[in-house]
Coordinates of C-alpha atoms in Angstrom, one line a residue:
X16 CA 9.1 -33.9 80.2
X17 CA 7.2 -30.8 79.4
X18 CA 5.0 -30.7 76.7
X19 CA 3.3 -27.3 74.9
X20 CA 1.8 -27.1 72.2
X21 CA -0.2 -23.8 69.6
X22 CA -2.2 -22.6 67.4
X23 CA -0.2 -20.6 64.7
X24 CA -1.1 -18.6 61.2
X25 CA 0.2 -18.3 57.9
X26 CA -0.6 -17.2 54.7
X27 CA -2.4 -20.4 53.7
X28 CA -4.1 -20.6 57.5
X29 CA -4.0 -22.1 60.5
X30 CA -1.3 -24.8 61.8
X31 CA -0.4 -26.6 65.1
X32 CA 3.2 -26.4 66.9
X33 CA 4.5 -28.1 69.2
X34 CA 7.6 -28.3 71.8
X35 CA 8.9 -31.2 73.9
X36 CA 11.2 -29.6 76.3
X37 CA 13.9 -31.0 79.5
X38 CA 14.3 -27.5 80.3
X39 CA 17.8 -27.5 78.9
X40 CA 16.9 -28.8 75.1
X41 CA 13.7 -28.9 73.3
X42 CA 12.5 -30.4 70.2
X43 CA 9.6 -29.0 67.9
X44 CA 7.0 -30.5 65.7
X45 CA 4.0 -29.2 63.7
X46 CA 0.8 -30.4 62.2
X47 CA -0.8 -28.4 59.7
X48 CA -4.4 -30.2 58.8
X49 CA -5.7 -30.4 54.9
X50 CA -8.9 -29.1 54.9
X51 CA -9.4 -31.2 51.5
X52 CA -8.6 -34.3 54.1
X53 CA -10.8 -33.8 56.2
X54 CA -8.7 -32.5 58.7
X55 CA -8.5 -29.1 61.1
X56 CA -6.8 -27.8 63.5
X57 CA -9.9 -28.2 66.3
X58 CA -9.6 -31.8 66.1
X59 CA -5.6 -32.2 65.7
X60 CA -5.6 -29.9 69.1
X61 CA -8.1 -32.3 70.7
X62 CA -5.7 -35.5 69.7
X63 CA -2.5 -33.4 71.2
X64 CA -4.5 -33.4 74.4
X65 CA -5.1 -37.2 74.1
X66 CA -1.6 -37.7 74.0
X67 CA -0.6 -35.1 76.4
X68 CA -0.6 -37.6 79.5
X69 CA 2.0 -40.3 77.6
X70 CA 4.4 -37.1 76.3
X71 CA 4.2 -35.6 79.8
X72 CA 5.1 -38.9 81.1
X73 CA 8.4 -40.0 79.1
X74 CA 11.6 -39.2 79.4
X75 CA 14.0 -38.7 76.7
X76 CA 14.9 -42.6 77.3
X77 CA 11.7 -43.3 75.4
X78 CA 13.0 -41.8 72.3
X79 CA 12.7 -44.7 70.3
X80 CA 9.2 -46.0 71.3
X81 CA 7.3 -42.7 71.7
X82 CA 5.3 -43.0 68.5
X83 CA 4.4 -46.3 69.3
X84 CA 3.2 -45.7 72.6
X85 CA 1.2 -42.6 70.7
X86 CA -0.4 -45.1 68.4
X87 CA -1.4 -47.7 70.9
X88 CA -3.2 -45.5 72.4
X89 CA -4.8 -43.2 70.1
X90 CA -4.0 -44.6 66.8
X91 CA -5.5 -42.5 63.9
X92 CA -3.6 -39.7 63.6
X93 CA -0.3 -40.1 62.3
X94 CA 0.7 -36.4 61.8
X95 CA 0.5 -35.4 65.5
X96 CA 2.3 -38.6 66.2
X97 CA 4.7 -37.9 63.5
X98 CA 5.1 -34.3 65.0
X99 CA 6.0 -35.8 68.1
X100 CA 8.4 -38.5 67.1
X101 CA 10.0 -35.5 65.4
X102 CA 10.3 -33.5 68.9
X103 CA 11.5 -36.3 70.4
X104 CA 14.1 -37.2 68.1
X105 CA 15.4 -33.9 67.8
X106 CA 15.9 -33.2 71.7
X107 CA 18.0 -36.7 71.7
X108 CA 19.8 -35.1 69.0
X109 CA 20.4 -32.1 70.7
X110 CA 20.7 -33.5 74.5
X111 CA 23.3 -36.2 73.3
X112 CA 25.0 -34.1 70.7
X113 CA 24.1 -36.5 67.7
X114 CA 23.5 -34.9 64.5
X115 CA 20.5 -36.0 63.3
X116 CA 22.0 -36.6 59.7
X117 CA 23.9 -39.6 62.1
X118 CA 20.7 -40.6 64.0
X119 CA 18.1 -40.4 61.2
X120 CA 19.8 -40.4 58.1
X121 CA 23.0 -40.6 55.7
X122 CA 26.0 -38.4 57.0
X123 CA 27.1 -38.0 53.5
X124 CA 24.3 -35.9 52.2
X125 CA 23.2 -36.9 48.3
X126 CA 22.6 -34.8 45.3
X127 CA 19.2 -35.6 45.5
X128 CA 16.6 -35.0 42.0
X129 CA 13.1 -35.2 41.6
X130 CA 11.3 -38.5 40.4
X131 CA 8.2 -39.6 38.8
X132 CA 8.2 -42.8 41.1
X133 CA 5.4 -43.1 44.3
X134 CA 5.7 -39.6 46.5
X135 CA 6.6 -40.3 50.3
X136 CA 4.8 -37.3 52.5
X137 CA 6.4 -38.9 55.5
X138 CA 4.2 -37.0 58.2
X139 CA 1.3 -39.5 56.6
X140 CA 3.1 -42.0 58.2
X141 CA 3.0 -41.5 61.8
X142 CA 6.6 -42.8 62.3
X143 CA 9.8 -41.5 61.8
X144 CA 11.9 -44.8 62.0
X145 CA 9.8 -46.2 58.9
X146 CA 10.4 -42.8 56.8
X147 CA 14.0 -44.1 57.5
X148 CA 13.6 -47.5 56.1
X149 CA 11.5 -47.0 53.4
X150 CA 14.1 -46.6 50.8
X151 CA 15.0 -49.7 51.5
X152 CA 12.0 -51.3 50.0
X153 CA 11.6 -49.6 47.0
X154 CA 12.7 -46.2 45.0
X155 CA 9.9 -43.6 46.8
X156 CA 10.4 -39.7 46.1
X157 CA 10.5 -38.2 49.7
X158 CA 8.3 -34.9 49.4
X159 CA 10.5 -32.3 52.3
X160 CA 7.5 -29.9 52.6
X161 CA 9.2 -26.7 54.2
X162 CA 6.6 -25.4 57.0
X163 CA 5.6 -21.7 57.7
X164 CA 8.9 -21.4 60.5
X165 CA 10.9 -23.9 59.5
X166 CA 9.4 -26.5 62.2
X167 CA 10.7 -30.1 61.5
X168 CA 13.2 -28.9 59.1
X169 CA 16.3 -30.6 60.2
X170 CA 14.5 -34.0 60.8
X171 CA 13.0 -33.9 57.3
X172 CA 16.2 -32.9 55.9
X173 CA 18.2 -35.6 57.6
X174 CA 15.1 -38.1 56.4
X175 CA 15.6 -37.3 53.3
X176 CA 19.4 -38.3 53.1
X177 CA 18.3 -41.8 53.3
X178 CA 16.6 -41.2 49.4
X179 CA 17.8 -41.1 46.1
X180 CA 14.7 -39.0 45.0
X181 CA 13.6 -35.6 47.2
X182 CA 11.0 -33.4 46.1
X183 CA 11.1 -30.1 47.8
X184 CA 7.4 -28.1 48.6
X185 CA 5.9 -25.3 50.5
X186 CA 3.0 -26.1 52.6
X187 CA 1.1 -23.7 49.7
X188 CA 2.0 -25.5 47.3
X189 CA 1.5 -28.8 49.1
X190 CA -2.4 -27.5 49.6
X191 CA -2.7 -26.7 46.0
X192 CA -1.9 -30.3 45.1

């Protein structure tokens, strides 16, 4: 597996791609740090290169337990994990020709409306599968926040199937939160 990973710019700053690749398919993810958190993009590039060993050594086989692996090992940051999982999830898609509405979410697609209830930003989560489940558990709004590209789109999309309340954002007006 090949892993790459950049620094990118947009109107509100700097933000972290990244690209897991068979040399056929690839998946991407991205991280963009909130300064108001703490975060930046110095140290999410450091954790990439933390993880860079496990990516490089998996194979699209370990799919379903790359974010764990992730967290084992380096367990407190759940957006480059969550970037990840995303990449992986959407080379399986594309490698095995499964759309991810199928793999990650509801094939029929609901009218979705915004909520008052307990906002979901599922890259704080670190894990895909449990952005799936959630619903399950209790009526959360999933926040889709729509990065600079359009990195992540499809896997947030399909995510969001799985809700009965979606809230849609820019990353600027996710910052200005």
């Amino acid at each position: 597996m090949k892993f790459f990973y950049n620094l990118e710019r947009s109107e509100f700053g700097e933000y972290v791609t990244i690209e897991v690749t068979d040399d056929q398919n690839s998946g991407i993810g991205a991280i963009v740090p909130e300064r108001k958190k703490g975060e930046n993009y110095k140290v999410i590039m450091g954790a990439i290169e933390e993880y860079r060993y496990i990516v490089e050594k998996a194979s699209i086989e370990d799919t379903f337990n790359i974010a764990y692996s992730l967290s084992k090992h380096f367990p407190n940051h759940p957006k480059v994990i969550f970037a990840i999982d995303a990449a992986f999830k959407e080379l399986y898609s594309k490698t095995y020709n499964i759309p991810l509405e199928k793999l990650l979410g509801q094939e029929n697609i609901k009218q979705c409306k915004n909520s008052e209830g307990k906002k979901i930003f599922p890259e704080e989560y670190g894990f895909v599968d449990l952005i799936k489940v959630l619903p399950q558990f209790d009526n959360y709004t999933f926040v889709l926040t729509k990065y600079p590209k359009g990195e992540m789109y499809e896997v947030l999309k399909a995510l969001s199937t799985n809700y009965k309340y979606v809230e849609v954002l820019s990353w600027k007006e996710r910052l200005s939160i």
